[in-house]
Short mmCIF file of C-alpha atoms in Angstrom, two decimals:
data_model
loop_
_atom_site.label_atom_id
_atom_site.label_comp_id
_atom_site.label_asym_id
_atom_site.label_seq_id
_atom_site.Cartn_x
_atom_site.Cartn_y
_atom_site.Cartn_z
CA UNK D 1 -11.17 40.30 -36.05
CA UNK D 2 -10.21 42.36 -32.44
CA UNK D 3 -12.81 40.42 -29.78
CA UNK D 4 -15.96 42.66 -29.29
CA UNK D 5 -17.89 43.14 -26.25
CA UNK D 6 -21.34 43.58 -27.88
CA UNK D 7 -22.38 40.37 -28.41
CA UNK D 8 -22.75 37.72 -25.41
CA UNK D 9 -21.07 39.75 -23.00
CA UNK D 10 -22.17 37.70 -20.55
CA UNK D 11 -19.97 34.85 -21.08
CA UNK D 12 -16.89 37.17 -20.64
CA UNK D 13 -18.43 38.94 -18.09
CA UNK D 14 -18.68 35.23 -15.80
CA UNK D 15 -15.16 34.40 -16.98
CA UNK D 16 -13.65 37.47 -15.02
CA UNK D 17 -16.50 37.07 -12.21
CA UNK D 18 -15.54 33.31 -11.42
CA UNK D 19 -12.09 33.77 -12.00
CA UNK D 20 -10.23 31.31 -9.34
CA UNK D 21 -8.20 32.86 -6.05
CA UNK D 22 -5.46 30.85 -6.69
CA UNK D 23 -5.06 32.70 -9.93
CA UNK D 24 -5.14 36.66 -9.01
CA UNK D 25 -1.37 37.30 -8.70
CA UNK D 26 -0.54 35.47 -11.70
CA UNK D 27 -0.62 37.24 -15.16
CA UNK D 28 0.98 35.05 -17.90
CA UNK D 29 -2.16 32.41 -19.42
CA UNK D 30 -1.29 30.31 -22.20
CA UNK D 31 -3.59 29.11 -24.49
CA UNK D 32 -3.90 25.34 -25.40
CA UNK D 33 -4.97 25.99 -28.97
CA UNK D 34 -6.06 23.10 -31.76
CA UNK D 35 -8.05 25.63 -33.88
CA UNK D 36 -10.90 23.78 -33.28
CA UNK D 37 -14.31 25.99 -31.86
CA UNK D 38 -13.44 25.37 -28.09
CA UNK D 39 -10.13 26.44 -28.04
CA UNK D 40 -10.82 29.29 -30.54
CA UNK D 41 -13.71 30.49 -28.25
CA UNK D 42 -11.30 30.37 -25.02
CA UNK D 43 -8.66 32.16 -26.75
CA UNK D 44 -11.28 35.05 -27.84
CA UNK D 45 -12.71 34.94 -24.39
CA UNK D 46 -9.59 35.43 -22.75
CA UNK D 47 -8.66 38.22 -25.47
CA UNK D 48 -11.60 40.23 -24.06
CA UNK D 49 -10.49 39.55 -20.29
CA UNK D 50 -7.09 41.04 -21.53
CA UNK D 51 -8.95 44.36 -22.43
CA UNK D 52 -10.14 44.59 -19.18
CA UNK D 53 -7.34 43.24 -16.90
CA UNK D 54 -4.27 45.17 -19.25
CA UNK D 55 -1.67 43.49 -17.05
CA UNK D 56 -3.21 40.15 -18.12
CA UNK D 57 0.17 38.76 -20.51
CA UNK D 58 -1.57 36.23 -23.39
CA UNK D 59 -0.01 33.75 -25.72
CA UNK D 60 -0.81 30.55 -27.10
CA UNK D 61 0.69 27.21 -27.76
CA UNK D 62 -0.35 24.81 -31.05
CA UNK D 63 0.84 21.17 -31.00
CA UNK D 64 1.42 20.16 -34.04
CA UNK D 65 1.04 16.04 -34.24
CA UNK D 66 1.36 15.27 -37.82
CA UNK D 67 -1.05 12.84 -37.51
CA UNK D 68 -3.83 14.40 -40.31
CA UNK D 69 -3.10 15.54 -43.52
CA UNK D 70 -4.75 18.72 -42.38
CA UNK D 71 -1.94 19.76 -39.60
CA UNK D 72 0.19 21.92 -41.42
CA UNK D 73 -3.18 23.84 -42.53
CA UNK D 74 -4.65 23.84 -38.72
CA UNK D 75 -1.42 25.32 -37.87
CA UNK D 76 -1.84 27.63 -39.93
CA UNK D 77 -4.78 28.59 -39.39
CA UNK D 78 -3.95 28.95 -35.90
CA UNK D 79 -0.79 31.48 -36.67
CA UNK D 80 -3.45 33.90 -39.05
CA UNK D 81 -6.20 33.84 -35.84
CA UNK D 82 -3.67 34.49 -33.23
CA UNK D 83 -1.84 37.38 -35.49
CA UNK D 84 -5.52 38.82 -35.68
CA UNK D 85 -6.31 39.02 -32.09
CA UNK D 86 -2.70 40.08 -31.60
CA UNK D 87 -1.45 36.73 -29.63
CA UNK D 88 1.83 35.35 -29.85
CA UNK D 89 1.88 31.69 -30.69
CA UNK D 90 4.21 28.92 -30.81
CA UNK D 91 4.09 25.85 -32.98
CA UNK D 92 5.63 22.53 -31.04
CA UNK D 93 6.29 20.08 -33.49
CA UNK D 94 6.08 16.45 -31.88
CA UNK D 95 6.06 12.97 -32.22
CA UNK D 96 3.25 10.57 -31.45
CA UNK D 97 4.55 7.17 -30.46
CA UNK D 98 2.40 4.61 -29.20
CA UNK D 99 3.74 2.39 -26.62
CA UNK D 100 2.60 -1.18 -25.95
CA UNK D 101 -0.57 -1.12 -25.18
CA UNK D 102 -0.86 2.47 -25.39
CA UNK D 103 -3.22 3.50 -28.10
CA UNK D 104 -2.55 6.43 -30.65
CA UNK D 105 -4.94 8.87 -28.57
CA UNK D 106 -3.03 8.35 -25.31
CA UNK D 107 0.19 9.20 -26.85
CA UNK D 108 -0.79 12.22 -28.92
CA UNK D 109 -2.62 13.60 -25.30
CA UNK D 110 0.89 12.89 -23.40
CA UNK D 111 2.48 14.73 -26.38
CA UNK D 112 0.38 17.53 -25.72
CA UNK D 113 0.94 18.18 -21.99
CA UNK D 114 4.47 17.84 -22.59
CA UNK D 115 4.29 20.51 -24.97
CA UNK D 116 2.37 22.13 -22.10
CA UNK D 117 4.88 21.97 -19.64
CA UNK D 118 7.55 23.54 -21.28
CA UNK D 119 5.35 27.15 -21.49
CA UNK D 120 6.90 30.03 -20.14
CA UNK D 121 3.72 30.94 -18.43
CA UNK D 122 2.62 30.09 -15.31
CA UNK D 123 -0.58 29.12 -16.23
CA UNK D 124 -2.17 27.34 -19.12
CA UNK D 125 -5.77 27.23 -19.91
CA UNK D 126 -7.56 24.72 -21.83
CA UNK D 127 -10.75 24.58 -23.33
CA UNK D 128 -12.79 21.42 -22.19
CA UNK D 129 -16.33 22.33 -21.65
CA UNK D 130 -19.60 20.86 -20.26
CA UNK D 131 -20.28 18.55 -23.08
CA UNK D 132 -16.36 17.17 -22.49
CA UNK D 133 -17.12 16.73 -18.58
CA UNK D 134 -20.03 14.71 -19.16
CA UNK D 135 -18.44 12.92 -21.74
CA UNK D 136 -15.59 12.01 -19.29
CA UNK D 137 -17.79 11.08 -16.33
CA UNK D 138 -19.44 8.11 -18.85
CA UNK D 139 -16.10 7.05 -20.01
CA UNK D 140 -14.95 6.47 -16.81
CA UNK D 141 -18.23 5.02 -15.33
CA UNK D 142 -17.70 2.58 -18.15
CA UNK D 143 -14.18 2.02 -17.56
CA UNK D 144 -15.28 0.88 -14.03
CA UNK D 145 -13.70 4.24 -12.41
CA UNK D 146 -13.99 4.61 -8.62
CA UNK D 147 -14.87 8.59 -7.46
CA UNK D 148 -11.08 9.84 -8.64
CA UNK D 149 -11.84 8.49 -12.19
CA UNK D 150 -15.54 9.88 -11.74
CA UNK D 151 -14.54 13.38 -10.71
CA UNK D 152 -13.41 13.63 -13.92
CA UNK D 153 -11.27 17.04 -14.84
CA UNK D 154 -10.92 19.32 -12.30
CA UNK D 155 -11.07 23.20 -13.15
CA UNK D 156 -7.38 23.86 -11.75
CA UNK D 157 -4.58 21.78 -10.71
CA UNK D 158 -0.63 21.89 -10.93
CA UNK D 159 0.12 20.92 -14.10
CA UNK D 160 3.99 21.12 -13.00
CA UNK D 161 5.96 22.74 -10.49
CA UNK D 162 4.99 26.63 -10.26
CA UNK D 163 2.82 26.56 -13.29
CA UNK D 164 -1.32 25.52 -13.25
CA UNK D 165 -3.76 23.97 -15.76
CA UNK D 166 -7.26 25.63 -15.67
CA UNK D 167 -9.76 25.11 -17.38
CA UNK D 168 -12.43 27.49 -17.24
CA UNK D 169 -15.15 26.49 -19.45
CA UNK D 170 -15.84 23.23 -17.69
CA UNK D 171 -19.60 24.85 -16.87
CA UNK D 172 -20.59 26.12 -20.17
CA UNK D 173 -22.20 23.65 -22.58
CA UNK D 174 -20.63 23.60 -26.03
CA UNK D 175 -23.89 25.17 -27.84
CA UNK D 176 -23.37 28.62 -26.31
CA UNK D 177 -19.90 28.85 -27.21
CA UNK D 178 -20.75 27.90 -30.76
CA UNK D 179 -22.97 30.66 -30.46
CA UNK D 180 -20.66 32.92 -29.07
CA UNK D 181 -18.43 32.29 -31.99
CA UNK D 182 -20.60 32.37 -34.70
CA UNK D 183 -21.39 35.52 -33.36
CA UNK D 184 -18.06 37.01 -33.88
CA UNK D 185 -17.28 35.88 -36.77
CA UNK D 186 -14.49 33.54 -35.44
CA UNK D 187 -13.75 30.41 -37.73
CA UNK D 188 -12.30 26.97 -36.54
CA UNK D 189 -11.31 23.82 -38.11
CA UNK D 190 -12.48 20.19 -37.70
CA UNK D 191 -10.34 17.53 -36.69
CA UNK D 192 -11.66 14.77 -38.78
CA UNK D 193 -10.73 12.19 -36.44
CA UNK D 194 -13.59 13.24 -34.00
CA UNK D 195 -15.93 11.83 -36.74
CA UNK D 196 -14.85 8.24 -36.24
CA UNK D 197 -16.34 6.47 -34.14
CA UNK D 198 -14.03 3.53 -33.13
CA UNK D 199 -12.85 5.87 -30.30
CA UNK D 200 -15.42 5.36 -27.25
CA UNK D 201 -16.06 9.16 -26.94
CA UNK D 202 -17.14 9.78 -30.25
CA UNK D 203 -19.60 6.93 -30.57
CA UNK D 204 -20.88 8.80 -26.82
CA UNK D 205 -20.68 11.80 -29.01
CA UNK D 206 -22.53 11.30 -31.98
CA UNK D 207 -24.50 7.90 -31.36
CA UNK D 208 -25.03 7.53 -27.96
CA UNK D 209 -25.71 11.48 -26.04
CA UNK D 210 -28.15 12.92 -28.54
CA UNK D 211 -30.23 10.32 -27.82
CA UNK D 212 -29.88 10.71 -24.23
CA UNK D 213 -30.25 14.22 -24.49
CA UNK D 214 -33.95 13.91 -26.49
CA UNK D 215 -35.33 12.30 -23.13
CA UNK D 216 -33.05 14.31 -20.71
CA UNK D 217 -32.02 17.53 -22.06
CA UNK D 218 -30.03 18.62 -19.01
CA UNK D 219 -27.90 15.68 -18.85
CA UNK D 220 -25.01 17.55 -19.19
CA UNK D 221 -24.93 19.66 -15.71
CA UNK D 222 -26.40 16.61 -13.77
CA UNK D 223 -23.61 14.61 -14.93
CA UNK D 224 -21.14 17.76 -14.16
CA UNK D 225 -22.58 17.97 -10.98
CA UNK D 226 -21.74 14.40 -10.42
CA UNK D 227 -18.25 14.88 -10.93
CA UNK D 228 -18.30 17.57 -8.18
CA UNK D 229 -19.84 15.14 -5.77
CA UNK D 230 -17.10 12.44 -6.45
CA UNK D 231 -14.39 14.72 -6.08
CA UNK D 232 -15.48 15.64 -2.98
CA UNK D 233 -15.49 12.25 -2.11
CA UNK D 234 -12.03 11.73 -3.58
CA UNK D 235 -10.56 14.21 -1.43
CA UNK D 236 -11.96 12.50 1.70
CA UNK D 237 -10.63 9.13 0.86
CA UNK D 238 -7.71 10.66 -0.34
CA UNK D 239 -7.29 12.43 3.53
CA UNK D 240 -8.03 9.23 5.55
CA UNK D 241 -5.70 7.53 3.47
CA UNK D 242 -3.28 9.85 4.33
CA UNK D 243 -3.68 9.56 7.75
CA UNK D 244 -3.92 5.62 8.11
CA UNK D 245 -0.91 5.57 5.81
CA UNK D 246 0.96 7.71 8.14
CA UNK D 247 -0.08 5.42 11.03
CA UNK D 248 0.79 1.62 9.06
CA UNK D 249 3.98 3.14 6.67
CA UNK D 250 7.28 1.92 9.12
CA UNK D 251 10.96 2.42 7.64
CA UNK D 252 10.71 -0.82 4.99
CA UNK D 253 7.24 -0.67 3.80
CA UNK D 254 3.80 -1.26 5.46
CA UNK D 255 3.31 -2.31 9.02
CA UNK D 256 1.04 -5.45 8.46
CA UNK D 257 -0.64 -5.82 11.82
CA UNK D 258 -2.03 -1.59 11.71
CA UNK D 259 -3.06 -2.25 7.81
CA UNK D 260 -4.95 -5.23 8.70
CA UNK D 261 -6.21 -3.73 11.49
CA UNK D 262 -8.21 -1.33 9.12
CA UNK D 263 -11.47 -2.23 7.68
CA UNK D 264 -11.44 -4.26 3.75
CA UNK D 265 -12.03 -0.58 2.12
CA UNK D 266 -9.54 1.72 3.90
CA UNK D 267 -6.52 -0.96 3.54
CA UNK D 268 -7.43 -0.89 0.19
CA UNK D 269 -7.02 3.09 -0.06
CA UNK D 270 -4.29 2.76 2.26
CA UNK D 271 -2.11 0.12 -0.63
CA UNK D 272 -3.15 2.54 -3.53
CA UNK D 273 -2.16 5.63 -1.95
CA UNK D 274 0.99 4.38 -0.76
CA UNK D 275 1.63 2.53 -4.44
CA UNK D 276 0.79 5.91 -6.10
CA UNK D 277 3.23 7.76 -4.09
CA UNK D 278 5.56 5.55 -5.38
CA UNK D 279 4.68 6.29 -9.32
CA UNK D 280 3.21 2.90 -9.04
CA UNK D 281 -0.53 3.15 -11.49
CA UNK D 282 -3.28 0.89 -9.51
CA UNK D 283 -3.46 -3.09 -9.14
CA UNK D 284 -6.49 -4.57 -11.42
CA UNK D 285 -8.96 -4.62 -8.07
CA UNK D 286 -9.85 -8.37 -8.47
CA UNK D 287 -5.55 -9.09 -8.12
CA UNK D 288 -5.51 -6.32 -5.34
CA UNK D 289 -8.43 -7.91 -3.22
CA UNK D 290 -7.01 -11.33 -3.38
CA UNK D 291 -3.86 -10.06 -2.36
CA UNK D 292 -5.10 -8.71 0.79
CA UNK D 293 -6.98 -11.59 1.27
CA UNK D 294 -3.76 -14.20 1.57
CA UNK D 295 -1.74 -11.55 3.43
CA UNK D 296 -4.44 -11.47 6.04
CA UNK D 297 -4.92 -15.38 5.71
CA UNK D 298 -1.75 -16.77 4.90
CA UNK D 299 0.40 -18.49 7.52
CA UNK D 300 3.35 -16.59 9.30
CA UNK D 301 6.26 -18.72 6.93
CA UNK D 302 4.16 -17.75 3.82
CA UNK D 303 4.68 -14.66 1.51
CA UNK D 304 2.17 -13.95 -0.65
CA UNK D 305 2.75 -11.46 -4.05
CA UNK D 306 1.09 -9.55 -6.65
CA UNK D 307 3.40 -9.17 -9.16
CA UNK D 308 2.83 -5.67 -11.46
CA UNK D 309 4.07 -4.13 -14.36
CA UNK D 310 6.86 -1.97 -11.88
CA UNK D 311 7.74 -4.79 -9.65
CA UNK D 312 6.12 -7.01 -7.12
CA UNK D 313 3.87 -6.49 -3.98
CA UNK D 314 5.06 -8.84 -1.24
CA UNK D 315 3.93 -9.42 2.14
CA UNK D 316 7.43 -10.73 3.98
CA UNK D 317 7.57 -11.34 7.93
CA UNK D 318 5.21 -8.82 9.18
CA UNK D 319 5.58 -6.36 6.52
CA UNK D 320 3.82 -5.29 2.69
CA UNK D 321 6.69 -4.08 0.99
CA UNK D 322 7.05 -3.10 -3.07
CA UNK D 323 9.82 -4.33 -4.83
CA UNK D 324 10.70 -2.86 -8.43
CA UNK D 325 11.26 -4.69 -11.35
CA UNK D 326 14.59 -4.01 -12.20
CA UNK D 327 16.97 -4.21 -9.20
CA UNK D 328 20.42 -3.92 -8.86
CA UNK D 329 22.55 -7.10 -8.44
CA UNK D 330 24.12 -7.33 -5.42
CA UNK D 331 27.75 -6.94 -4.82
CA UNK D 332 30.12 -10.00 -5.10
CA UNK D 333 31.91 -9.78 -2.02
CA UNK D 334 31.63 -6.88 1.14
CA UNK D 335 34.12 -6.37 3.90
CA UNK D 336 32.31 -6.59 7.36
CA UNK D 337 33.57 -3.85 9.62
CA UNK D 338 32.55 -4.82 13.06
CA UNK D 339 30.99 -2.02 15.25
CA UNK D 340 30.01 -3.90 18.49
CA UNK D 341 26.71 -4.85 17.04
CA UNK D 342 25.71 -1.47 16.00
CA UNK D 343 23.38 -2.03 12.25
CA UNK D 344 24.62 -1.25 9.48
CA UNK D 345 22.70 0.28 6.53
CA UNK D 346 24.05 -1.64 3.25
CA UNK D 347 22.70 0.36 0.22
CA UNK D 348 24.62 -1.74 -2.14
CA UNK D 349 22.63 -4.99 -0.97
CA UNK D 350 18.62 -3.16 -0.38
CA UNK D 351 18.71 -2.94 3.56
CA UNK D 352 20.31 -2.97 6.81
CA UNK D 353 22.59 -5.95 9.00
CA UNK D 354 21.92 -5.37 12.71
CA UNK D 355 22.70 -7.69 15.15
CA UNK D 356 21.25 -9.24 18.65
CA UNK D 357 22.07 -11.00 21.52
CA UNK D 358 20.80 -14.10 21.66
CA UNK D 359 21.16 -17.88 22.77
CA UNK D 360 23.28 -19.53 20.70
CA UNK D 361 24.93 -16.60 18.81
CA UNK D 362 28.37 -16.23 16.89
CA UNK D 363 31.03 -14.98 19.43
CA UNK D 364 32.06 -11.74 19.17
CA UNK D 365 35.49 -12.24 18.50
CA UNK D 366 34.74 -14.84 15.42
CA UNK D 367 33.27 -11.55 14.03
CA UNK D 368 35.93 -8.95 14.44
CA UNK D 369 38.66 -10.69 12.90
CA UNK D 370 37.08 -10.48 9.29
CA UNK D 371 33.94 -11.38 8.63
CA UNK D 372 32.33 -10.85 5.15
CA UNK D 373 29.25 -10.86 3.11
CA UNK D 374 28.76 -12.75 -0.49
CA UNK D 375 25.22 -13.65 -2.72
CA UNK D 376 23.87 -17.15 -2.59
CA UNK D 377 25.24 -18.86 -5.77
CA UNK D 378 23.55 -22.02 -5.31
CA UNK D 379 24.70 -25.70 -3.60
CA UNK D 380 25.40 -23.79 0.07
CA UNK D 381 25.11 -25.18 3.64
CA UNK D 382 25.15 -24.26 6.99
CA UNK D 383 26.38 -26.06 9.31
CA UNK D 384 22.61 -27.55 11.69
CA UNK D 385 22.18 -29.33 15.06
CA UNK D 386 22.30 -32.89 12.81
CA UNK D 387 24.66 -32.49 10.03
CA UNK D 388 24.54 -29.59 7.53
CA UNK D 389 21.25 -27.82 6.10
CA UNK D 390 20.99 -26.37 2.54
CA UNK D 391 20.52 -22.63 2.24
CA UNK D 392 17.79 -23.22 -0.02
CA UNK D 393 16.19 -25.06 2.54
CA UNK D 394 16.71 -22.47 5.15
CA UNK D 395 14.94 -19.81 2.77
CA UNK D 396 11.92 -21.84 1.79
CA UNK D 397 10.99 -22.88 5.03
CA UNK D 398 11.16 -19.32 6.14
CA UNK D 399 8.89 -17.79 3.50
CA UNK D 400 11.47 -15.85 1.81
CA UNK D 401 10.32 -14.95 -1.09
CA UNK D 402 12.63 -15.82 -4.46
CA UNK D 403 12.13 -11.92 -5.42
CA UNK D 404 14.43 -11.73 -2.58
CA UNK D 405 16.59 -14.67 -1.90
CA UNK D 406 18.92 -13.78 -4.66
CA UNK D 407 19.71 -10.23 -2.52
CA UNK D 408 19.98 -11.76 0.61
CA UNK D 409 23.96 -11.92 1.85
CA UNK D 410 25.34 -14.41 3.67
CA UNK D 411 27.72 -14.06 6.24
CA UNK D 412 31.18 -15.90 6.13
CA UNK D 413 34.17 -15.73 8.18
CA UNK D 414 38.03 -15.05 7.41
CA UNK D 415 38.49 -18.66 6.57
CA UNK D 416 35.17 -18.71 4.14
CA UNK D 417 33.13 -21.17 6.33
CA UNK D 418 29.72 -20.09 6.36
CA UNK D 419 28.89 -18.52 9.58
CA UNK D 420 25.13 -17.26 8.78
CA UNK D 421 21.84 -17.06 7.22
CA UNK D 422 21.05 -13.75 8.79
CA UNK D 423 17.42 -13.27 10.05
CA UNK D 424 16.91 -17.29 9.52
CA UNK D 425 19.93 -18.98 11.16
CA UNK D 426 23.26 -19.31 12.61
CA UNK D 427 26.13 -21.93 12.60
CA UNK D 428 25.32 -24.63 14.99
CA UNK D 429 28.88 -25.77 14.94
CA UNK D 430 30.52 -22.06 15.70
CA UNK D 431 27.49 -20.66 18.07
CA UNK D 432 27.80 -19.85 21.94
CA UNK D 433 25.75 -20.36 24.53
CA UNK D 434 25.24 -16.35 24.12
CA UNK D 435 26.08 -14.49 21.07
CA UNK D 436 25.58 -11.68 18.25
CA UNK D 437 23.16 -13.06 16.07
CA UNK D 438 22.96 -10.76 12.55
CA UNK D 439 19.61 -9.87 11.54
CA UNK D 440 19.03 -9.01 7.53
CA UNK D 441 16.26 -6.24 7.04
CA UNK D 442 15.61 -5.68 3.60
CA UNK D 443 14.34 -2.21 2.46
CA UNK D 444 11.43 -1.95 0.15
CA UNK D 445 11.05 0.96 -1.75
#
């Protein structure tokens, strides 16, 4: 069943003539292989590039789901074609487990690049075609993608550190590499899952594209050429994103005045590029418009939030900052070592304690001779101009979020009088007519 060169050589032929830059020092290609007539066609294909490029080293990878009553027979059947065409293979057993919300598909494809990235070779090729690009740009139109979702699969990318996915076939419709394998000989096996037509791309694929294809036959490479034009367009938002991030980011999140400053679209790029740095996935854009809308509207004590799966979105003083979900608890009690009012970055509590001089500070020596921080428990006041205010008080009318009340220390002295709301006020009883006031700068992420 050795690949032959007499029949379509042409396909072959543009394989090796297209073959990427990025790709011509690198010699190990693994094969993504279902045993289904894509991936045997790309494996056959590449078997012929190895006759001509001897230094090429080929192998493939089958992942085995256990999710048909066929696997153990498509692995096997992918084991007898590889030992024909004299690839090695390995089998990766795995488990598909859908998350909430996650459906059976999703889990089985994150199953399979996992597999993917534990390959020995530096690059692994895949076998989505024409047909599958097209496929994808409709899914994602109808999904309500924006030009990332409708540039659809790139031919290369990293796939992890020092190893690439390609996929070369991404211009060749599927009918020519049926041909090409019917032509050799080659068999596959059908996933009977592609039949059903609950999933959204086979109802495109058996219901929907034939028809569209009997009034526009070439459907397929206008839609693929689509794709090209929205990446394109990707990578420019993605590059003035970059650049107006670099100019609103500051040390504890995003400067609000610069990302306001932008026009409605680019602060938009400029929150989902700086959220996808993080590992954060993208706000619904209804919730991330209206969010934007009360952080430019909303009055200075206000702090507006969009609250997501990974934590909240918060405009606070004149910062956006993110906020994950799960955060530490802060510590029960910390020592204050006084440093002449030089800040000090707390890790333990999220930020920094800096200190100015102001009217109506704490005196310095108040400070040095044992100051402390502790959490807000609840029921404490500070000591006002009439009487004593409630901390609670003091945090609400400064638009301190509850997300962050709960982190925010206070500041006591030896005696455990409460000298401090830092950033929001000071003893009115203890204060100078000049002083160190402390200043509490949270960190976002």
């Amino acid at each position: 069943m050795a690949a032959s060169r007499k029949t379509q050589p042409e396909l072959a032929d543009s394989l090796i003539k297209h073959w990427p830059d990025e790709l011509s020092g690198l010699f190990a290609f693994e094969v993504g292989l279902s045993g289904g007539l894509d991936s045997v066609a790309l494996l056959s294909l590449l078997c012929e590039a190895r006759e001509r490029r001897p230094a090429l080293a080929l192998s493939a990878v089958h992942v085995h789901h256990g999710l048909s009553p066929n696997a153990d027979a498509w692995a096997g059947h992918c084991q007898s074609l590889c030992d024909a065409l004299g690839v090695s293979l390995r089998i990766e057993r795995v488990q598909v487990r859908a998350g909430g919300g996650e459906s059976v598909e999703a889990a089985a494809r994150e199953a399979r690049y996992a597999a993917y990235r534990l390959s020995a070779a530096s690059v692994i090729a895949l076998a989505h075609h024409q047909d599958d690009q097209a496929e994808t740009v409709l899914l994602q139109l109808l999904r309500g993608g924006g030009a990332r979702a409708l540039a659809a699969m790139p031919a290369l990318r990293e796939l992890s550190a020092g190893k690439l996915l390609w996929r070369p076939l991404l211009e060749i419709p599927r009918a020519r590499l049926e041909a090409y394998v019917r032509e050799r000989g080659l068999s596959w096996v059908d996933d009977e899952s592609n039949l059903d037509t609950r999933y959204r791309r086979n109802l495109l694929r058996h219901d929907i594209l034939p028809r569209l294809e009997r009034a526009l036959p070439h459907y397929r490479s206008h839609l693929a050429r689509a794709a090209m034009l929205q990446a394109d367009a990707a990578a420019i938002l993605d590059e003035v994103a970059r650049q107006d991030l670099g100019a609103c980011q500051t040390e504890n999140g995003l400067d609000c005045a610069q990302l306001l400053a932008l026009s409605a679209p680019r602060r938009r790029q400029v929150l989902l590029a700086w959220l996808d740095a993080q590992g954060w996935p993208a706000p619904e854009p209804g919730a991330l418009l209206e969010f934007l809308r009360q952080a430019e509207h909303a009055d200075q004590g206000a702090s507006p939030v969009l609250t997501l799966p990974q934590g909240c979105l918060l405009r606070f003083a004149d910062t956006v900052q993110a906020w994950p979900k799960a955060l530490a608890e802060p510590p029960a009690f910390t020592a204050l070592l006084w440093r002449g009012g030089d800040a000090q970055p707390l890790s333990e509590w999220g930020g920094e304690l800096a200190w100015e001089w102001r009217d109506h500070g704490l005196p310095e020596a108040l400070l040095a001779s044992g100051a402390s921080l502790a959490p807000r428990r609840g029921g404490e006041k500070l000591s006002a101009r009439v009487g004593r205010r409630e901390v609670k008080d003091l945090f609400r009318e400064a638009g301190v979020p509850p997300l962050l009340r709960r982190r925010w220390p206070l500041l006591y002295g030896a005696d455990g009088e409460l000298l401090a709301v830092p950033g929001i006020a000071v003893s009115h009883r203890l204060a100078m007519e000049a002083g160190w006031w402390p200043v509490w700068r949270p960190a976002s992420l």
